XYZ file of C-alpha atoms in Angstrom:
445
model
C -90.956 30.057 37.819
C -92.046 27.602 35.619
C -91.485 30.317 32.816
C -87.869 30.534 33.891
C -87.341 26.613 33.896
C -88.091 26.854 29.821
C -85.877 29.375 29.112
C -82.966 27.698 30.964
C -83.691 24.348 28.925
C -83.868 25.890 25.628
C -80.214 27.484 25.309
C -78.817 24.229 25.777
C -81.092 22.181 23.745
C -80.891 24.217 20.771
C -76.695 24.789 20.892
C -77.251 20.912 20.965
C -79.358 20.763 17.972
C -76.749 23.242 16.088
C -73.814 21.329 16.822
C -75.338 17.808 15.753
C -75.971 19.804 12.884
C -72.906 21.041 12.064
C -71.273 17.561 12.621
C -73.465 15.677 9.981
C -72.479 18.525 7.285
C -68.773 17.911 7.604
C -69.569 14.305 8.413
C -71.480 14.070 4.899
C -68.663 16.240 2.942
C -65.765 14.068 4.106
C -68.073 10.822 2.768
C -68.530 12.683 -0.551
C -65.053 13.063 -0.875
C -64.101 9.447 -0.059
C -66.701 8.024 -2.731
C -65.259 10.767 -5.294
C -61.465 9.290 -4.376
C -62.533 5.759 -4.783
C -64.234 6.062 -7.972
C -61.034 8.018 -9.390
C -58.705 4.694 -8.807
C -57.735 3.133 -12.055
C -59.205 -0.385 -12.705
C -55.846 -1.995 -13.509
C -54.540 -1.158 -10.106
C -57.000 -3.303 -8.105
C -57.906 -5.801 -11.129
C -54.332 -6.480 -11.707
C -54.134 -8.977 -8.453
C -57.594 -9.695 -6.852
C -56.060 -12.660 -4.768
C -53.467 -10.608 -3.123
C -53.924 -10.400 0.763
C -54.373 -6.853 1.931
C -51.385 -6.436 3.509
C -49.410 -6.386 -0.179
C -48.858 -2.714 -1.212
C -50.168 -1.647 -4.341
C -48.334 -1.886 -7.896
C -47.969 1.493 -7.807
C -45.758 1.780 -3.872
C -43.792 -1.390 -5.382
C -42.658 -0.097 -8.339
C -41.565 3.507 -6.684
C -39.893 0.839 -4.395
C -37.883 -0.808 -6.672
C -36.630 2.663 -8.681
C -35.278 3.453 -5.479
C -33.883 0.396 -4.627
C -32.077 0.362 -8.233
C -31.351 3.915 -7.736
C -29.337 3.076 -4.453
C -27.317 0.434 -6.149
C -26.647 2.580 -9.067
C -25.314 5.069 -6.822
C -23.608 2.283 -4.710
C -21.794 1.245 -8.273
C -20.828 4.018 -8.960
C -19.284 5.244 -5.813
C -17.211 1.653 -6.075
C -16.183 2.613 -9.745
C -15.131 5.731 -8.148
C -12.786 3.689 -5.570
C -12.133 1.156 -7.854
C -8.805 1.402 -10.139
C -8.731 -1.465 -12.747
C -4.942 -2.195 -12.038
C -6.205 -2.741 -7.994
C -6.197 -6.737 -7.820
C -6.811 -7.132 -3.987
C -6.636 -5.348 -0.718
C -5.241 -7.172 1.978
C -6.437 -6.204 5.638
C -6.764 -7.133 9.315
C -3.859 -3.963 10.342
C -5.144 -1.809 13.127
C -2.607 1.220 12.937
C -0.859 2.321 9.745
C 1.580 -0.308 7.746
C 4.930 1.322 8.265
C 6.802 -1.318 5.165
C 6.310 -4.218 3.495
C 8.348 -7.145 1.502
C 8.180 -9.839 -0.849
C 9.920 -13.017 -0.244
C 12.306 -14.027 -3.262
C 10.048 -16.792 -3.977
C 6.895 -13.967 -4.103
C 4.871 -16.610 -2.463
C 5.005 -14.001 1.094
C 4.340 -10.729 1.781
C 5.652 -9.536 5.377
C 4.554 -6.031 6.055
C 4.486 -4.263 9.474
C 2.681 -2.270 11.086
C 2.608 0.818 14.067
C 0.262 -1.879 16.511
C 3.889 -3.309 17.340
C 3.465 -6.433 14.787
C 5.063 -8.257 11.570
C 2.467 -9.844 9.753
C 3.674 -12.721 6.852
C 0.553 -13.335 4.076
C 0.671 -16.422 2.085
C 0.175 -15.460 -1.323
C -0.523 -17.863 -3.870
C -3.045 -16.583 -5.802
C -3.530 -12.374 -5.360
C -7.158 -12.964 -6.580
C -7.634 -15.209 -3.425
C -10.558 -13.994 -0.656
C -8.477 -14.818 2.090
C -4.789 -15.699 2.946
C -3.159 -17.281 5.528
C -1.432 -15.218 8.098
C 1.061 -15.370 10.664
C 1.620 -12.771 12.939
C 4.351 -12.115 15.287
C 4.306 -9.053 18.130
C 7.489 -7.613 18.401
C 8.632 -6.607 22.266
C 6.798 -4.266 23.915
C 7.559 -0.798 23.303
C 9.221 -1.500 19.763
C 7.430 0.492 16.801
C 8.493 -0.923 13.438
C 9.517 1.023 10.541
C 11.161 -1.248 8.233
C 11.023 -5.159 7.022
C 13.116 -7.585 4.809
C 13.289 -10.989 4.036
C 16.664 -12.572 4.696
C 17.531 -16.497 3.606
C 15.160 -16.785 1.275
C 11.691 -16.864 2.198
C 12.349 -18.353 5.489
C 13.161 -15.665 7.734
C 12.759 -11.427 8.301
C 14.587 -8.880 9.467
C 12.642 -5.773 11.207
C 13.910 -2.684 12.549
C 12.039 -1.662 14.982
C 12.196 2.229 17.022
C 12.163 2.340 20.780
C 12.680 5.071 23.249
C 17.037 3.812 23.726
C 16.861 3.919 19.592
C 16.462 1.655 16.361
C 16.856 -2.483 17.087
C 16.897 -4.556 14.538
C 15.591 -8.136 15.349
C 15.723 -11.518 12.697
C 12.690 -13.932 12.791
C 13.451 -17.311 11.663
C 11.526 -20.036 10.237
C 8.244 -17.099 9.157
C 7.110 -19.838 6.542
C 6.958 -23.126 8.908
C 3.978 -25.314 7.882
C 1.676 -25.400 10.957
C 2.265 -27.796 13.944
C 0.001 -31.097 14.418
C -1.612 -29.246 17.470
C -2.417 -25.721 15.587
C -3.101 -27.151 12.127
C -7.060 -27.534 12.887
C -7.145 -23.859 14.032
C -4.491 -22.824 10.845
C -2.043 -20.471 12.780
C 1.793 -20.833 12.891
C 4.143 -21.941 15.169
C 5.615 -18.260 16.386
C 9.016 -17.722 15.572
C 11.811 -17.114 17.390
C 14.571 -13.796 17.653
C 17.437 -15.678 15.751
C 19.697 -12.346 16.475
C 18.981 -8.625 17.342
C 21.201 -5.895 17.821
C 19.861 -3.403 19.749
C 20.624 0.762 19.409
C 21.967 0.048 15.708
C 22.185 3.690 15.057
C 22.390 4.947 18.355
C 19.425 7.007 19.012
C 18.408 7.820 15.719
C 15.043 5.691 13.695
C 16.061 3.532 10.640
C 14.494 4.484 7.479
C 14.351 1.631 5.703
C 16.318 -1.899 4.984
C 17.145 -3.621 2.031
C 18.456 -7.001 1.266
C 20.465 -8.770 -1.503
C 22.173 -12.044 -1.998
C 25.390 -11.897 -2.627
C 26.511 -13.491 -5.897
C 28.608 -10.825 -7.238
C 32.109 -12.118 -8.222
C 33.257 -14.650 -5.249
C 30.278 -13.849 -3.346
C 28.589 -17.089 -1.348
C 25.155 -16.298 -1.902
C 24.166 -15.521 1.293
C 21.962 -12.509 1.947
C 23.136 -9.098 2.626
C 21.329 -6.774 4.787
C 21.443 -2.656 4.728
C 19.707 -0.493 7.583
C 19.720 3.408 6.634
C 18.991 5.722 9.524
C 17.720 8.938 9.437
C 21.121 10.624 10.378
C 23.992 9.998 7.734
C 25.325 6.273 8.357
C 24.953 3.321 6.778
C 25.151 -0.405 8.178
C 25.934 -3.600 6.288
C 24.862 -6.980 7.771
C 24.994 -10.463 7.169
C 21.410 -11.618 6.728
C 21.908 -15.393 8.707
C 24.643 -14.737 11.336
C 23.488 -10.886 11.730
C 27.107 -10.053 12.107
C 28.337 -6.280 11.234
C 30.028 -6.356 7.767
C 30.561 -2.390 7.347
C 29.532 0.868 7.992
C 29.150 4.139 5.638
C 28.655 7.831 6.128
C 26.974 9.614 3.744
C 28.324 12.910 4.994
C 25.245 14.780 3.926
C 23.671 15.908 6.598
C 20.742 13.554 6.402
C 19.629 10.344 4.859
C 16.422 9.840 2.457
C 17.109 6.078 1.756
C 19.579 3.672 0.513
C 19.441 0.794 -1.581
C 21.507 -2.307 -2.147
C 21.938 -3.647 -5.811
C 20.346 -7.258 -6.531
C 23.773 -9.118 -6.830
C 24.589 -7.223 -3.432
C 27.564 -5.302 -5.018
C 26.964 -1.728 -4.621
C 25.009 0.498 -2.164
C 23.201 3.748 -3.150
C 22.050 6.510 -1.009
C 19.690 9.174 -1.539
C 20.469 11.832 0.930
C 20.400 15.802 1.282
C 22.186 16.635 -1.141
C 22.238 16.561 -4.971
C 25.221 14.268 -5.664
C 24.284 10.185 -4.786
C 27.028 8.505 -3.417
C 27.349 4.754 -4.443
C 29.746 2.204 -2.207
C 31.102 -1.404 -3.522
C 31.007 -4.195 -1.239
C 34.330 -6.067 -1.814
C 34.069 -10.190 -1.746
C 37.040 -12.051 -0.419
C 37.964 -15.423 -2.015
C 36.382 -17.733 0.647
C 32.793 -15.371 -0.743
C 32.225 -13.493 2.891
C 31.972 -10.149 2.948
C 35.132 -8.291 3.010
C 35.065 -4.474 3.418
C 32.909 -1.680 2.106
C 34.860 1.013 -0.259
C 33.271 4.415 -1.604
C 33.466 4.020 -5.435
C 31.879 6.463 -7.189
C 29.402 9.880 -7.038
C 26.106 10.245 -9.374
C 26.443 14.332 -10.360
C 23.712 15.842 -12.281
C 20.882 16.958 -10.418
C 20.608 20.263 -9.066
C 18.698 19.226 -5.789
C 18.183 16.754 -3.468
C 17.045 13.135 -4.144
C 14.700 12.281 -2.378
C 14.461 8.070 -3.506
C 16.114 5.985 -5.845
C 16.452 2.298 -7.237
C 18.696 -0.139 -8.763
C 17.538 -1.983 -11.690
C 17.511 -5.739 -11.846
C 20.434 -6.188 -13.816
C 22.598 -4.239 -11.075
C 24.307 -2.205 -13.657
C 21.943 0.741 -13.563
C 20.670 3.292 -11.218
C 17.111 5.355 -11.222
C 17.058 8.415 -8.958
C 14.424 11.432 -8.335
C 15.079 14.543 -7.012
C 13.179 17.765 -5.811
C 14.711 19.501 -9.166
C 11.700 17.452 -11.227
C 14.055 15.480 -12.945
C 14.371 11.753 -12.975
C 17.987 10.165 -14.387
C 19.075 6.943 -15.148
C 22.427 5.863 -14.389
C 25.365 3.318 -15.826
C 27.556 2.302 -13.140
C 29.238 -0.493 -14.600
C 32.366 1.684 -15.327
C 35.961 0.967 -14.536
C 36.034 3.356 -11.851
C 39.543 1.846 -10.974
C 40.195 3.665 -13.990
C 39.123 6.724 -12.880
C 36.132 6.028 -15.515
C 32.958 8.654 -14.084
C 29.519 6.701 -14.363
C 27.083 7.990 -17.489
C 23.797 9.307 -17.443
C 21.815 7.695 -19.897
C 17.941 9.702 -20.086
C 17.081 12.588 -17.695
C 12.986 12.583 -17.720
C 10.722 15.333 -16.137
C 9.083 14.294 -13.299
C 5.573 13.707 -14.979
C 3.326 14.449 -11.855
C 1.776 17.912 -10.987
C -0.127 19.156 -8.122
C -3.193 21.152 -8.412
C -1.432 24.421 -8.550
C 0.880 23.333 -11.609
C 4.352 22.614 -9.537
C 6.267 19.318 -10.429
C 5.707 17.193 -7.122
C 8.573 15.231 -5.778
C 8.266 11.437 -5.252
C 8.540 9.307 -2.100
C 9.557 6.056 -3.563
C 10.069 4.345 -6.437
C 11.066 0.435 -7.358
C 11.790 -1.269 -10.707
C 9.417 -4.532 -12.158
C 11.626 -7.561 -12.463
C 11.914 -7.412 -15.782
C 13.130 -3.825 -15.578
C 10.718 -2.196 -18.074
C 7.939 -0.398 -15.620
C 8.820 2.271 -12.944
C 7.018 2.086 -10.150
C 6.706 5.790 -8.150
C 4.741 7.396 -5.491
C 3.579 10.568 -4.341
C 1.528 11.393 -1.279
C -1.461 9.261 -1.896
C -0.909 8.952 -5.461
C 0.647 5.896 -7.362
C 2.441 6.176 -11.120
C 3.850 3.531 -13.402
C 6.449 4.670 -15.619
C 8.059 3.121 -18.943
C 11.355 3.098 -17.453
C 12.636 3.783 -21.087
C 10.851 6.637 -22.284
C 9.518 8.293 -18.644
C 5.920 7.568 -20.349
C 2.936 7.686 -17.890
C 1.498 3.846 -18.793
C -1.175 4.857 -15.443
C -2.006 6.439 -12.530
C -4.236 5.507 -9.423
C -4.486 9.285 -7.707
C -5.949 8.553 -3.643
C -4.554 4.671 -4.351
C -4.596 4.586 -0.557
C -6.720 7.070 1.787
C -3.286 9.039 2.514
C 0.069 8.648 2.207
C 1.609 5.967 0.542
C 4.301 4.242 2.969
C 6.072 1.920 1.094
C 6.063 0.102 -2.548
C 7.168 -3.286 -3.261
C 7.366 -5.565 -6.340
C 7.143 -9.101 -6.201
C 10.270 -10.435 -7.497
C 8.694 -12.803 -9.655
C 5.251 -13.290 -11.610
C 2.464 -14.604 -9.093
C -0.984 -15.672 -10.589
C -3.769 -13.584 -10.268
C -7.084 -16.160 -11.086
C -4.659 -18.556 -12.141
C -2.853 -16.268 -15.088
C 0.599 -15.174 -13.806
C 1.447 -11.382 -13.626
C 3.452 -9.160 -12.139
C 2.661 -7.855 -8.894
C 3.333 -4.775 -7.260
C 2.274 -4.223 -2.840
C 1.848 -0.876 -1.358
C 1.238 0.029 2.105
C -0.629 2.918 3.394
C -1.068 4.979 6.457
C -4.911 3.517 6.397
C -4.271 0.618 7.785
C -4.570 -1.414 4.171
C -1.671 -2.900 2.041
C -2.792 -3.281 -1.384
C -1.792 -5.428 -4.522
C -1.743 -4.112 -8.028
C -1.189 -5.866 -11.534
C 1.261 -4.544 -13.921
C 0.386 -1.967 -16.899
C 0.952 -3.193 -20.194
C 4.071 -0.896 -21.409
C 3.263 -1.438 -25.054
C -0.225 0.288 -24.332
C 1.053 3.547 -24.956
């Protein structure tokens, strides 16, 4: 028995003495390699700080640190160079649906745009390098979805057509650039404006394209502004800017509108519509300088398809159009037409823009600098200046927005930009962002 006893305590005992064994090899090889790492580290690496407290990483981590903290910049740098077009000036923001149009005052110093959340914002610009602006904002009545803005009076007051389920209304805010009151001054906001006029239905059921305004100081004109509101059918409206009374209406006759214009001394009207042939209108001044009547004058023939946008130039005597034959012409309509005297086509220019497949693309809208020498066109997302004399490319901002370009304005006057006056051109885009950019020097090319 005793025999027995032994042989049951020796199994265990010596699967003990293996296994401590085993341990104190593995236990000695992992020490060996530990010594051998320690003695491999490089002097310089723990000489180079001996104060340091041990939580500071080695040289070694911080310097793989840093590369990738420079890397991430560097790629951060270059993704804004990317963005970055060195004609963009300033993005101005705080829109929460696409901007549907925008305006300059005829001082420059505001910028009303609006916008699909249902409001008109006005942005103090006196400076386009500025960080901020001063904004006011008025919310249009429920249900109305703006598409189009002007200034009327000066810079004192805005027209908006706005789109509701009845049709197109077109409402005038007064008094946009009031200093603010005693009781809102701490907080900076604006008095809100009131409707001065509205119309409601203007073209029945059908959405207003766009508006344009002029003063009118062509032959006995008073001065006083003149409004146009092109729907998207074929007629035309004429208003007066203060009183908001009906001066006129035109029919195109051609099936459907693209836009219409109205000439800076508020003479003639221009519409791009779906045809080739641009029909242009003269509104006729009676002696006491109110608006009289609205005659059909004249017809731009030339290009072989529709045009899709046009512009007058600031001297009122010219005409640019664009049309889906790739063709841009410029126009003299200071003719005696009385006379039976057909306006001249000065240049015809190739559309300079391609898409990716080769084909000439067709452009959305275009506007003339104040001083009449830059073209200002867009396409989709992309943005072109033109020398309005040659049809040169002087530069183009491809993606200038992220999608399509809505509408193009330039400020009628130079506005500095960190103090050195230039001339200013706003775009609005369906991503929420309206956008100034400085002029291209025409001589560059």
């Amino acid at each position: 028995m005793a025999a027995s006893l032994v042989s049951s305590l020796t199994v265990p005992l010596v699967s003990a003495v293996l296994g401590a064994a085993i341990a104190l090899v593995f236990l000695a090889g992992y020490l060996s390699r530990k010594r051998a790492a320690i003695a491999h580290i490089p002097p310089t690496a723990t000489a180079a700080a001996p104060d340091q407290p041990k939580h500071v990483r080695p040289s070694n981590q911080a310097q793989n640190k840093k590369g990738h903290l420079r890397a991430h910049h560097h790629a951060a740098d270059k993704d804004a160079a990317k963005k970055h077009h060195h004609l963009d000036v300033n993005t101005l923001r705080g829109h929460t649906d696409s901007v549907t149009a925008l305006a300059f005052s005829n001082d420059a110093g505001n910028l009303a745009t609006v916008c699909a959340d249902g409001a008109i914002r006005v942005f103090r610009i006196d400076d386009t390098s500025s960080k901020s602006f001063k904004i006011l904002r008025i919310n249009l009545p429920a249900g109305a979805h703006p598409t189009a803005v002007a200034f009327s009076e000066g810079s004192s007051s805005v027209v908006v057509a706005a789109q509701a389920l009845l049709g197109s209304s077109l409402y005038m805010y007064a008094d946009v650039s009031a200093p603010p009151t005693a009781e809102n001054k701490q907080q900076g906001k604006l008095s809100p404006p009131e409707i001065k006029w509205s119309h409601p239905k203007i073209h029945g059921k059908e959405s207003v394209l766009n508006v344009a305004a002029a003063r009118a100081t062509h032959g006995s004109g008073d001065g006083s502004t003149i409004i146009i509101s092109c729907s998207e059918a074929t007629d035309i409206k004429v208003w007066h800017g203060k009183s908001g009374k009906e001066l006129g209406t035109v029919d195109t006759n051609q099936l459907k509108n693209n836009m219409a214009d109205i000439s800076p001394n508020g003479r003639f009207i221009a519409a791009a519509a779906f045809t080739a042939d641009v029909k242009v209108w003269e509104i006729v001044y009676s002696k006491d300088g109110s608006a009289k009547e609205v005659n059909k004058v004249m017809q731009l023939k030339g290009h072989k398809s529709a045009v899709t946008c046009l512009c007058f130039a600031p001297n009122s005597e010219e005409v640019i159009t664009a049309s889906k034959d790739g063709s841009i012409r410029v126009w003299n309509i200071n003719v005696r037409y009385h006379l039976d005297e057909d306006p001249k086509t000065l240049r015809v220019m190739p559309i300079p823009l391609h898409d990716s497949k080769g084909s000439v693309c067709q452009y959305d809208h275009m506007n003339v600098s104040p001083d009449g020498k830059i073209l200002a066109v867009t396409s989709g997302s992309t943005l072109q200046w033109l020398c309005v004399e040659t049809g040169t490319v002087l530069d183009t901002a491809e993606k200038a927005h992220e999608g399509d370009i809505t509408g193009i304005a330039w400020a009628p006057r130079k506005i500095p930009n960190g103090g050195v006056p230039v001339f200013i051109l706003g775009t609005a885009g369906v991503d929420k962002k309206v956008k100034l950019w400085s002029a291209p020097e025409v001589g560059s090319t």
